[in-house]
């Protein structure tokens, strides 16, 4: 790579981070780090009608939470700022004037009604709906007069006629487009704000962006951008358009078919490491024959390459995410995992003030979780108090049970503490000693310890309750 790698994530803040945008940010991040380059956050907030209160803060929070820190951006600073497009308006106007002066752009004065009528007629005639370029024919004087009399205007791109745009996308290969199919895009709107196309090209150039990695939905904008780069005489960054994320039925991943907000996945109890790992493998793979699926962020950085991003859409497989999350949960540091699980237990009404016990609970349940929000269901048995029906009471009070409890009590007493695996062998010893086995052995113990007839392994239950509590509960 000869040019210094500088990539950007350029969201228009909508109030939440769509999974597709998150993946775009992630690929940019991995690419930048792989090449020792810079990852930049630029907020594309020029569409005033789409402004959402708190959207930028939310976006920054979620990027931070997911560990995608940027080298330059709104709150990170950098020598190419400001990183909010809404703070760069003068720049866009200046460059737009340059385009006008060079004959690459022109004023157009049609009202919304006129444009609507144009579209209606084109539709009726079965033509592609696009601006019919009528304002190109205005003379300089006509333009001046209209401007002087204050008629609202936009500035449009003068797309070259009968020409061809070619470019090579790093994921899709060679692309070629007939310019007669490219609309004379509005560059500067009636409200004086630039459109996405103008601002995006200017900023990518001024911010020295080397590679543009973004969603496939922007592929159709590339010809307009290339025309702009050429008009300015600027070098065109390399481009990579990442495929869409699809629902299992191959439709575009959308709100209708489940959650698309990255933050919702965190709330549901997906670990950020798991989500990051999973999203990195959505549309990218580390190489032929690579069976491994669990990768740390560092490994992903080492392995990442744009060439290995598929050009076909990537199906979002929630079962795989669940599996992967479960794998991460199993191996997570127990103290950190406990911290993460506490809110889920508390909101279910569990008193977690005995932190040592809660840690044991987490240790006992972690292998059974795919998501952290399943913790409450798994954990509650360890906190329930013992209250038995008459029939159950009869079971634990009969002579056989008493014999079992007596034998078990002396064995538990002899232990320094109950560990994750030293309780079950005691039950085998009790069986040998007393001759009681099967249901007659296990049911009274289970009832005495939990008050329930079914539940997790007795060894786990005893470990979580701890020696003292087990002895207390065996004292019938
Ligand atoms: N503002 C555009 C978006 O919301 C950025 C597209 C691009 O990366 O060029 O996705």
Short mmCIF file of C-alpha atoms and ligand atoms in Angstrom, two decimals:
data_model
loop_
_atom_site.label_atom_id
_atom_site.label_comp_id
_atom_site.label_asym_id
_atom_site.label_seq_id
_atom_site.Cartn_x
_atom_site.Cartn_y
_atom_site.Cartn_z
CA UNK A 1 0.00 0.00 0.00
CA UNK A 2 1.78 3.16 -1.11
CA UNK A 3 -0.57 5.80 0.27
CA UNK A 4 -0.92 6.08 4.02
CA UNK A 5 -4.10 4.29 5.00
CA UNK A 6 -6.80 6.63 6.25
CA UNK A 7 -10.35 5.32 6.35
CA UNK A 8 -13.52 6.78 7.72
CA UNK A 9 -16.86 5.79 9.11
CA UNK A 10 -19.31 8.45 8.00
CA UNK A 11 -22.73 7.85 9.50
CA UNK A 12 -25.74 10.09 9.29
CA UNK A 13 -26.89 9.76 12.88
CA UNK A 14 -30.37 8.29 13.03
CA UNK A 15 -30.65 7.63 16.74
CA UNK A 16 -29.36 4.08 16.75
CA UNK A 17 -26.50 2.15 15.16
CA UNK A 18 -27.86 -0.25 12.55
CA UNK A 19 -26.03 -3.57 12.54
CA UNK A 20 -25.02 -2.95 8.92
CA UNK A 21 -23.45 0.38 9.87
CA UNK A 22 -21.74 -1.21 12.81
CA UNK A 23 -20.21 -3.79 10.50
CA UNK A 24 -19.08 -1.03 8.13
CA UNK A 25 -17.43 0.72 11.06
CA UNK A 26 -15.85 -2.55 12.15
CA UNK A 27 -14.40 -3.35 8.72
CA UNK A 28 -12.97 0.16 8.51
CA UNK A 29 -11.50 -0.20 11.97
CA UNK A 30 -9.96 -3.60 11.24
CA UNK A 31 -8.59 -2.39 7.92
CA UNK A 32 -7.03 0.72 9.45
CA UNK A 33 -5.40 -1.23 12.25
CA UNK A 34 -4.22 -4.00 9.97
CA UNK A 35 -2.37 -1.44 7.88
CA UNK A 36 -1.21 0.73 10.74
CA UNK A 37 -3.41 3.52 9.41
CA UNK A 38 -5.98 5.87 10.86
CA UNK A 39 -9.67 5.34 11.52
CA UNK A 40 -11.76 8.49 11.37
CA UNK A 41 -15.30 9.24 12.49
CA UNK A 42 -17.11 11.87 10.45
CA UNK A 43 -20.68 12.82 11.23
CA UNK A 44 -22.70 13.39 8.06
CA UNK A 45 -25.42 15.57 9.50
CA UNK A 46 -26.33 17.89 6.66
CA UNK A 47 -29.85 16.58 6.23
CA UNK A 48 -31.70 18.86 8.62
CA UNK A 49 -34.97 16.99 8.22
CA UNK A 50 -33.41 13.80 9.61
CA UNK A 51 -31.91 15.37 12.72
CA UNK A 52 -32.51 13.31 15.87
CA UNK A 53 -31.82 14.68 19.34
CA UNK A 54 -29.06 12.76 21.14
CA UNK A 55 -28.24 10.67 18.07
CA UNK A 56 -24.57 11.64 17.92
CA UNK A 57 -23.99 10.97 21.62
CA UNK A 58 -25.67 7.63 21.25
CA UNK A 59 -23.52 6.75 18.28
CA UNK A 60 -20.31 7.73 20.03
CA UNK A 61 -21.30 5.75 23.12
CA UNK A 62 -22.00 2.60 21.22
CA UNK A 63 -18.77 2.83 19.20
CA UNK A 64 -16.89 3.25 22.47
CA UNK A 65 -18.75 0.42 24.10
CA UNK A 66 -17.93 -1.85 21.19
CA UNK A 67 -14.27 -0.84 21.44
CA UNK A 68 -14.09 0.81 18.02
CA UNK A 69 -12.09 3.82 19.08
CA UNK A 70 -11.26 6.32 16.37
CA UNK A 71 -8.11 8.32 15.88
CA UNK A 72 -9.89 11.43 14.68
CA UNK A 73 -13.47 12.51 15.15
CA UNK A 74 -15.87 14.90 16.87
CA UNK A 75 -14.63 14.34 20.40
CA UNK A 76 -11.21 12.95 19.47
CA UNK A 77 -9.98 15.96 17.54
CA UNK A 78 -7.55 15.74 14.64
CA UNK A 79 -5.97 18.07 12.13
CA UNK A 80 -8.67 17.63 9.47
CA UNK A 81 -11.68 18.80 11.48
CA UNK A 82 -14.30 19.84 12.11
CA UNK A 83 -15.67 16.32 11.88
CA UNK A 84 -19.31 17.40 11.78
CA UNK A 85 -20.40 18.23 8.26
CA UNK A 86 -22.87 20.76 9.63
CA UNK A 87 -19.82 22.75 10.77
CA UNK A 88 -18.24 22.75 7.31
CA UNK A 89 -20.99 24.42 5.30
CA UNK A 90 -18.86 27.30 4.04
CA UNK A 91 -16.40 24.88 2.55
CA UNK A 92 -19.04 23.15 0.50
CA UNK A 93 -20.34 26.43 -0.85
CA UNK A 94 -16.84 27.47 -1.81
CA UNK A 95 -16.15 24.26 -3.70
CA UNK A 96 -19.54 24.40 -5.33
CA UNK A 97 -18.70 27.85 -6.66
CA UNK A 98 -15.53 26.36 -8.08
CA UNK A 99 -17.59 23.77 -9.92
CA UNK A 100 -19.89 26.47 -11.26
CA UNK A 101 -16.96 28.52 -12.46
CA UNK A 102 -15.41 25.51 -14.18
CA UNK A 103 -18.65 24.62 -15.95
CA UNK A 104 -19.11 21.39 -14.00
CA UNK A 105 -22.28 22.48 -12.25
CA UNK A 106 -25.22 24.74 -12.97
CA UNK A 107 -28.13 26.54 -11.35
CA UNK A 108 -31.61 25.06 -11.69
CA UNK A 109 -34.80 26.83 -10.65
CA UNK A 110 -37.60 24.29 -10.98
CA UNK A 111 -40.20 24.19 -8.26
CA UNK A 112 -41.16 20.95 -6.53
CA UNK A 113 -44.37 20.90 -8.59
CA UNK A 114 -42.47 21.23 -11.86
CA UNK A 115 -40.17 18.38 -10.92
CA UNK A 116 -43.13 16.26 -9.93
CA UNK A 117 -44.79 16.94 -13.28
CA UNK A 118 -41.55 16.04 -15.09
CA UNK A 119 -41.45 12.74 -13.23
CA UNK A 120 -45.10 12.02 -13.96
CA UNK A 121 -44.64 12.54 -17.69
CA UNK A 122 -41.50 10.38 -17.75
CA UNK A 123 -43.32 7.62 -15.92
CA UNK A 124 -46.20 7.83 -18.37
CA UNK A 125 -43.77 7.51 -21.24
CA UNK A 126 -42.10 4.53 -19.57
CA UNK A 127 -38.80 6.41 -19.27
CA UNK A 128 -36.29 6.37 -16.43
CA UNK A 129 -37.25 9.15 -14.04
CA UNK A 130 -34.46 11.68 -13.77
CA UNK A 131 -33.93 15.38 -14.09
CA UNK A 132 -34.25 16.19 -17.80
CA UNK A 133 -31.41 18.71 -17.68
CA UNK A 134 -33.58 21.56 -18.92
CA UNK A 135 -31.81 24.23 -16.86
CA UNK A 136 -28.58 23.52 -18.71
CA UNK A 137 -30.06 25.56 -21.55
CA UNK A 138 -30.47 28.73 -19.56
CA UNK A 139 -28.26 31.55 -20.74
CA UNK A 140 -25.97 33.36 -18.31
CA UNK A 141 -28.31 36.31 -18.36
CA UNK A 142 -31.35 34.22 -17.62
CA UNK A 143 -29.56 32.71 -14.65
CA UNK A 144 -28.47 36.12 -13.39
CA UNK A 145 -31.97 37.52 -13.68
CA UNK A 146 -33.48 34.64 -11.78
CA UNK A 147 -30.91 34.86 -9.07
CA UNK A 148 -31.43 38.60 -8.80
CA UNK A 149 -35.16 38.22 -8.47
CA UNK A 150 -34.68 35.73 -5.65
CA UNK A 151 -36.16 32.64 -7.30
CA UNK A 152 -35.22 29.61 -5.19
CA UNK A 153 -32.58 27.45 -6.80
CA UNK A 154 -30.45 24.37 -6.43
CA UNK A 155 -27.06 23.66 -7.94
CA UNK A 156 -26.79 20.53 -10.04
CA UNK A 157 -23.92 18.44 -11.28
CA UNK A 158 -23.30 18.65 -15.03
CA UNK A 159 -22.88 14.99 -15.84
CA UNK A 160 -20.89 14.48 -19.07
CA UNK A 161 -23.09 13.32 -21.95
CA UNK A 162 -22.35 10.08 -23.88
CA UNK A 163 -19.46 9.08 -21.75
CA UNK A 164 -18.57 6.09 -19.60
CA UNK A 165 -17.39 5.87 -16.02
CA UNK A 166 -15.17 2.95 -15.09
CA UNK A 167 -13.81 2.04 -11.73
CA UNK A 168 -12.51 -0.95 -9.86
CA UNK A 169 -14.15 -1.84 -6.62
CA UNK A 170 -11.91 -3.83 -4.29
CA UNK A 171 -14.76 -6.25 -3.57
CA UNK A 172 -16.78 -6.18 -6.77
CA UNK A 173 -14.07 -5.80 -9.37
CA UNK A 174 -14.55 -3.72 -12.51
CA UNK A 175 -17.68 -1.64 -12.82
CA UNK A 176 -18.68 0.47 -15.80
CA UNK A 177 -21.58 2.89 -16.13
CA UNK A 178 -22.98 4.87 -19.04
CA UNK A 179 -23.14 8.52 -17.97
CA UNK A 180 -26.43 9.01 -19.80
CA UNK A 181 -27.98 6.97 -16.99
CA UNK A 182 -26.52 9.21 -14.32
CA UNK A 183 -28.78 11.94 -12.98
CA UNK A 184 -27.68 15.57 -12.83
CA UNK A 185 -27.53 15.24 -9.09
CA UNK A 186 -28.41 18.17 -6.86
CA UNK A 187 -25.21 19.23 -5.12
CA UNK A 188 -26.39 22.22 -3.15
CA UNK A 189 -29.98 22.30 -1.95
CA UNK A 190 -32.42 25.18 -1.72
CA UNK A 191 -31.66 25.59 1.97
CA UNK A 192 -27.98 26.09 1.19
CA UNK A 193 -27.01 22.70 2.59
CA UNK A 194 -24.97 20.34 0.46
CA UNK A 195 -26.31 16.96 -0.51
CA UNK A 196 -24.56 13.83 0.66
CA UNK A 197 -22.70 13.50 -2.64
CA UNK A 198 -21.04 16.89 -2.63
CA UNK A 199 -20.12 16.93 1.04
CA UNK A 200 -18.93 13.34 1.03
CA UNK A 201 -16.55 13.82 -1.90
CA UNK A 202 -15.15 17.10 -0.63
CA UNK A 203 -14.56 15.71 2.86
CA UNK A 204 -13.05 12.45 1.71
CA UNK A 205 -10.61 14.50 -0.32
CA UNK A 206 -9.85 17.10 2.34
CA UNK A 207 -9.49 14.46 5.00
CA UNK A 208 -7.03 12.56 2.84
CA UNK A 209 -9.09 9.39 2.82
CA UNK A 210 -7.22 6.60 1.07
CA UNK A 211 -9.94 3.92 1.02
CA UNK A 212 -13.69 4.23 1.10
CA UNK A 213 -15.23 1.16 2.72
CA UNK A 214 -19.01 1.40 2.96
CA UNK A 215 -22.28 -0.40 2.34
CA UNK A 216 -23.29 -1.69 -1.06
CA UNK A 217 -26.24 0.71 -1.14
CA UNK A 218 -23.79 3.48 -2.02
CA UNK A 219 -22.42 1.74 -5.10
CA UNK A 220 -24.83 3.55 -7.41
CA UNK A 221 -23.54 6.88 -6.12
CA UNK A 222 -19.98 6.17 -7.21
CA UNK A 223 -20.32 7.47 -10.82
CA UNK A 224 -21.52 10.84 -9.51
CA UNK A 225 -18.64 10.92 -7.09
CA UNK A 226 -16.11 10.05 -9.77
CA UNK A 227 -17.46 12.83 -11.98
CA UNK A 228 -16.97 15.18 -9.04
CA UNK A 229 -13.42 13.98 -8.33
CA UNK A 230 -12.58 14.46 -11.99
CA UNK A 231 -14.17 17.89 -12.08
CA UNK A 232 -12.06 18.98 -9.12
CA UNK A 233 -9.00 17.24 -10.53
CA UNK A 234 -8.60 15.18 -7.35
CA UNK A 235 -7.22 11.71 -6.87
CA UNK A 236 -9.98 9.15 -6.37
CA UNK A 237 -9.70 7.03 -3.20
CA UNK A 238 -9.88 3.27 -3.55
CA UNK A 239 -13.36 1.91 -3.00
CA UNK A 240 -14.83 -1.18 -1.43
CA UNK A 241 -18.58 -1.72 -1.24
CA UNK A 242 -19.51 -4.23 1.42
CA UNK A 243 -22.49 -6.54 0.71
CA UNK A 244 -25.81 -6.20 2.45
CA UNK A 245 -26.74 -8.11 5.55
CA UNK A 246 -29.74 -10.31 4.84
CA UNK A 247 -32.54 -11.93 6.79
CA UNK A 248 -32.65 -15.73 6.52
CA UNK A 249 -35.26 -15.32 3.75
CA UNK A 250 -32.64 -13.30 1.83
CA UNK A 251 -34.47 -9.99 2.17
CA UNK A 252 -32.52 -6.98 3.39
CA UNK A 253 -32.07 -7.04 7.17
CA UNK A 254 -34.72 -4.70 8.35
CA UNK A 255 -36.51 -3.60 11.47
CA UNK A 256 -39.54 -5.64 10.58
CA UNK A 257 -37.71 -8.92 11.01
CA UNK A 258 -36.13 -8.38 14.36
CA UNK A 259 -33.71 -6.06 15.96
CA UNK A 260 -31.32 -4.11 13.82
CA UNK A 261 -29.96 -1.75 16.48
CA UNK A 262 -26.58 -2.83 17.76
CA UNK A 263 -27.41 -1.48 21.21
CA UNK A 264 -30.43 -3.82 21.46
CA UNK A 265 -28.11 -6.80 21.15
CA UNK A 266 -26.02 -5.57 24.03
CA UNK A 267 -29.13 -5.01 26.12
CA UNK A 268 -30.28 -8.54 25.45
CA UNK A 269 -27.08 -9.84 26.86
CA UNK A 270 -24.77 -10.45 23.94
CA UNK A 271 -21.20 -9.81 24.95
CA UNK A 272 -19.47 -7.13 22.93
CA UNK A 273 -16.55 -9.43 22.15
CA UNK A 274 -18.94 -12.05 20.78
CA UNK A 275 -20.94 -9.53 18.78
CA UNK A 276 -17.77 -8.08 17.33
CA UNK A 277 -16.43 -11.52 16.41
CA UNK A 278 -19.74 -12.52 14.86
CA UNK A 279 -20.16 -9.33 12.86
CA UNK A 280 -16.61 -9.55 11.53
CA UNK A 281 -17.45 -12.94 10.04
CA UNK A 282 -20.59 -11.60 8.40
CA UNK A 283 -19.45 -11.24 4.83
CA UNK A 284 -15.77 -11.75 5.53
CA UNK A 285 -13.80 -14.92 6.13
CA UNK A 286 -10.23 -15.36 7.21
CA UNK A 287 -9.32 -17.81 4.46
CA UNK A 288 -9.97 -21.08 2.72
CA UNK A 289 -9.90 -24.05 5.06
CA UNK A 290 -9.91 -21.91 8.16
CA UNK A 291 -12.22 -23.77 10.52
CA UNK A 292 -11.72 -21.55 13.51
CA UNK A 293 -14.55 -19.17 14.28
CA UNK A 294 -13.63 -17.59 17.58
CA UNK A 295 -11.26 -14.67 17.07
CA UNK A 296 -10.13 -11.95 19.40
CA UNK A 297 -10.06 -8.40 18.11
CA UNK A 298 -6.28 -8.61 17.78
CA UNK A 299 -6.54 -11.76 15.69
CA UNK A 300 -9.15 -10.14 13.48
CA UNK A 301 -6.89 -7.14 12.96
CA UNK A 302 -4.04 -9.44 11.95
CA UNK A 303 -6.13 -11.46 9.54
CA UNK A 304 -8.39 -8.84 8.02
CA UNK A 305 -8.20 -8.16 4.32
CA UNK A 306 -10.70 -6.48 2.02
CA UNK A 307 -10.05 -9.09 -0.67
CA UNK A 308 -11.67 -11.70 1.52
CA UNK A 309 -14.94 -9.81 1.84
CA UNK A 310 -17.59 -11.64 -0.18
CA UNK A 311 -19.50 -9.82 -2.85
CA UNK A 312 -22.69 -11.77 -2.08
CA UNK A 313 -25.04 -10.74 0.71
CA UNK A 314 -24.38 -12.18 4.15
CA UNK A 315 -27.21 -13.93 5.98
CA UNK A 316 -27.61 -12.95 9.61
CA UNK A 317 -27.81 -16.25 11.46
CA UNK A 318 -29.01 -15.63 14.98
CA UNK A 319 -28.42 -19.26 16.00
CA UNK A 320 -24.76 -18.86 15.21
CA UNK A 321 -24.61 -15.64 17.20
CA UNK A 322 -26.25 -17.41 20.14
CA UNK A 323 -23.78 -20.26 19.94
CA UNK A 324 -20.83 -17.91 19.69
CA UNK A 325 -22.07 -15.81 22.59
CA UNK A 326 -22.39 -18.96 24.68
CA UNK A 327 -18.78 -19.83 23.87
CA UNK A 328 -17.64 -16.41 25.03
CA UNK A 329 -19.72 -16.60 28.20
CA UNK A 330 -18.19 -19.96 29.13
CA UNK A 331 -14.67 -18.59 28.92
CA UNK A 332 -15.30 -15.14 30.36
CA UNK A 333 -13.48 -13.98 33.45
CA UNK A 334 -15.79 -14.90 36.32
CA UNK A 335 -15.51 -11.57 38.13
CA UNK A 336 -16.29 -9.57 35.02
CA UNK A 337 -19.06 -11.93 34.02
CA UNK A 338 -20.63 -11.58 37.46
CA UNK A 339 -20.55 -7.79 37.08
CA UNK A 340 -22.32 -8.08 33.75
CA UNK A 341 -24.91 -10.54 35.03
CA UNK A 342 -25.80 -8.69 38.25
CA UNK A 343 -28.30 -6.29 36.65
CA UNK A 344 -30.21 -9.17 35.08
CA UNK A 345 -30.50 -10.92 38.45
CA UNK A 346 -31.42 -7.75 40.29
CA UNK A 347 -34.11 -6.80 37.83
CA UNK A 348 -35.64 -10.21 38.42
CA UNK A 349 -35.75 -9.42 42.13
CA UNK A 350 -32.83 -11.56 43.26
CA UNK A 351 -30.87 -10.22 46.21
CA UNK A 352 -27.25 -10.38 45.13
CA UNK A 353 -25.73 -8.75 48.20
CA UNK A 354 -23.78 -11.91 48.98
CA UNK A 355 -21.31 -11.36 46.16
CA UNK A 356 -19.30 -14.50 46.88
CA UNK A 357 -22.43 -16.56 46.48
CA UNK A 358 -23.44 -14.72 43.32
CA UNK A 359 -20.05 -15.51 41.86
CA UNK A 360 -20.60 -19.17 42.60
CA UNK A 361 -24.02 -18.95 40.99
CA UNK A 362 -22.53 -17.39 37.89
CA UNK A 363 -19.90 -20.08 37.77
CA UNK A 364 -22.60 -22.73 38.06
CA UNK A 365 -24.87 -21.32 35.36
CA UNK A 366 -22.45 -19.94 32.81
CA UNK A 367 -22.24 -23.09 30.74
CA UNK A 368 -26.00 -23.07 30.30
CA UNK A 369 -26.32 -19.53 28.97
CA UNK A 370 -26.41 -18.29 25.41
CA UNK A 371 -27.32 -14.81 26.48
CA UNK A 372 -26.89 -12.92 29.71
CA UNK A 373 -30.60 -12.18 29.94
CA UNK A 374 -31.18 -15.91 30.44
CA UNK A 375 -29.28 -15.71 33.71
CA UNK A 376 -32.27 -14.99 35.91
CA UNK A 377 -34.15 -18.13 34.89
CA UNK A 378 -31.06 -20.24 35.45
CA UNK A 379 -30.09 -18.59 38.70
CA UNK A 380 -33.33 -18.27 40.58
CA UNK A 381 -33.27 -21.83 41.91
CA UNK A 382 -30.10 -21.03 43.82
CA UNK A 383 -31.84 -18.26 45.70
CA UNK A 384 -35.20 -19.81 46.36
CA UNK A 385 -35.97 -20.75 49.94
CA UNK A 386 -37.10 -24.23 50.80
CA UNK A 387 -40.80 -24.64 51.30
CA UNK A 388 -42.28 -28.07 50.88
CA UNK A 389 -45.71 -29.57 50.40
CA UNK A 390 -46.94 -32.15 52.91
CA UNK A 391 -46.13 -34.98 50.53
CA UNK A 392 -42.62 -33.64 49.96
CA UNK A 393 -42.21 -33.18 53.66
CA UNK A 394 -43.12 -36.82 54.20
CA UNK A 395 -40.35 -37.78 51.78
CA UNK A 396 -37.60 -35.92 53.56
CA UNK A 397 -38.80 -37.00 56.98
CA UNK A 398 -38.94 -40.72 56.37
CA UNK A 399 -36.43 -43.10 57.92
CA UNK A 400 -34.51 -43.76 54.71
CA UNK A 401 -34.03 -40.05 54.07
CA UNK A 402 -32.86 -39.49 57.61
CA UNK A 403 -30.27 -42.19 57.14
CA UNK A 404 -29.10 -40.50 53.93
CA UNK A 405 -28.92 -37.07 55.52
CA UNK A 406 -26.97 -38.37 58.49
CA UNK A 407 -24.37 -40.05 56.33
CA UNK A 408 -24.13 -37.10 53.98
CA UNK A 409 -23.87 -34.60 56.82
CA UNK A 410 -20.84 -36.26 58.30
CA UNK A 411 -19.14 -36.35 54.92
CA UNK A 412 -19.88 -32.72 54.12
CA UNK A 413 -18.71 -31.79 57.58
CA UNK A 414 -15.37 -33.38 56.87
CA UNK A 415 -14.80 -31.20 53.82
CA UNK A 416 -12.91 -27.98 54.09
CA UNK A 417 -15.32 -26.46 51.62
CA UNK A 418 -17.62 -27.65 48.86
CA UNK A 419 -16.02 -27.23 45.48
CA UNK A 420 -17.56 -27.55 42.08
CA UNK A 421 -16.86 -31.27 41.93
CA UNK A 422 -16.35 -32.72 45.41
CA UNK A 423 -20.01 -33.10 46.41
CA UNK A 424 -21.22 -35.63 43.86
CA UNK A 425 -18.70 -38.32 44.90
CA UNK A 426 -20.07 -38.00 48.42
CA UNK A 427 -23.45 -39.14 47.16
CA UNK A 428 -21.86 -42.30 45.71
CA UNK A 429 -20.18 -42.95 49.02
CA UNK A 430 -23.48 -42.49 50.85
CA UNK A 431 -25.06 -44.93 48.42
CA UNK A 432 -22.41 -47.53 49.18
CA UNK A 433 -22.66 -47.01 52.89
CA UNK A 434 -26.43 -46.97 53.25
CA UNK A 435 -27.49 -49.07 50.30
CA UNK A 436 -30.00 -46.34 49.35
CA UNK A 437 -29.84 -45.44 45.70
CA UNK A 438 -31.58 -43.78 42.76
CA UNK A 439 -34.61 -41.66 43.43
CA UNK A 440 -34.64 -42.57 47.12
CA UNK A 441 -31.22 -41.09 47.47
CA UNK A 442 -31.37 -38.06 45.19
CA UNK A 443 -34.91 -36.79 45.66
CA UNK A 444 -34.73 -36.14 49.41
CA UNK A 445 -31.38 -34.43 49.02
CA UNK A 446 -32.69 -32.28 46.20
CA UNK A 447 -35.83 -31.39 48.11
CA UNK A 448 -33.90 -30.57 51.26
CA UNK A 449 -31.43 -28.37 49.43
CA UNK A 450 -33.75 -26.55 47.02
CA UNK A 451 -37.38 -27.28 47.79
CA UNK A 452 -37.75 -28.29 44.13
CA UNK A 453 -38.12 -31.69 42.52
CA UNK A 454 -36.15 -30.79 39.41
CA UNK A 455 -33.26 -28.52 38.64
CA UNK A 456 -29.54 -28.32 38.07
CA UNK A 457 -27.10 -30.98 39.11
CA UNK A 458 -26.89 -31.52 42.85
CA UNK A 459 -23.15 -30.97 42.77
CA UNK A 460 -23.65 -27.48 41.41
CA UNK A 461 -26.39 -26.68 43.88
CA UNK A 462 -24.27 -27.77 46.84
CA UNK A 463 -21.31 -25.78 45.54
CA UNK A 464 -23.39 -22.64 45.22
CA UNK A 465 -25.06 -22.98 48.60
CA UNK A 466 -21.74 -23.58 50.31
CA UNK A 467 -20.85 -25.90 53.15
CA UNK A 468 -22.58 -24.06 55.95
CA UNK A 469 -25.88 -23.66 54.14
CA UNK A 470 -25.87 -27.26 52.92
CA UNK A 471 -25.37 -28.50 56.47
CA UNK A 472 -28.15 -26.26 57.65
CA UNK A 473 -30.55 -27.54 55.03
CA UNK A 474 -29.72 -31.17 55.71
CA UNK A 475 -30.65 -30.74 59.37
CA UNK A 476 -34.22 -31.95 59.24
N1 LIG B 1 -23.62 9.22 5.40
C1 LIG B 1 -23.62 8.00 4.68
C2 LIG B 1 -24.31 6.95 5.53
O1 LIG B 1 -25.13 7.28 6.32
C3 LIG B 1 -22.18 7.61 4.39
C4 LIG B 1 -21.98 6.77 3.21
C5 LIG B 1 -20.50 6.73 2.89
O2 LIG B 1 -19.79 6.09 3.68
O3 LIG B 1 -20.08 7.33 1.94
O4 LIG B 1 -24.14 5.79 5.45
#
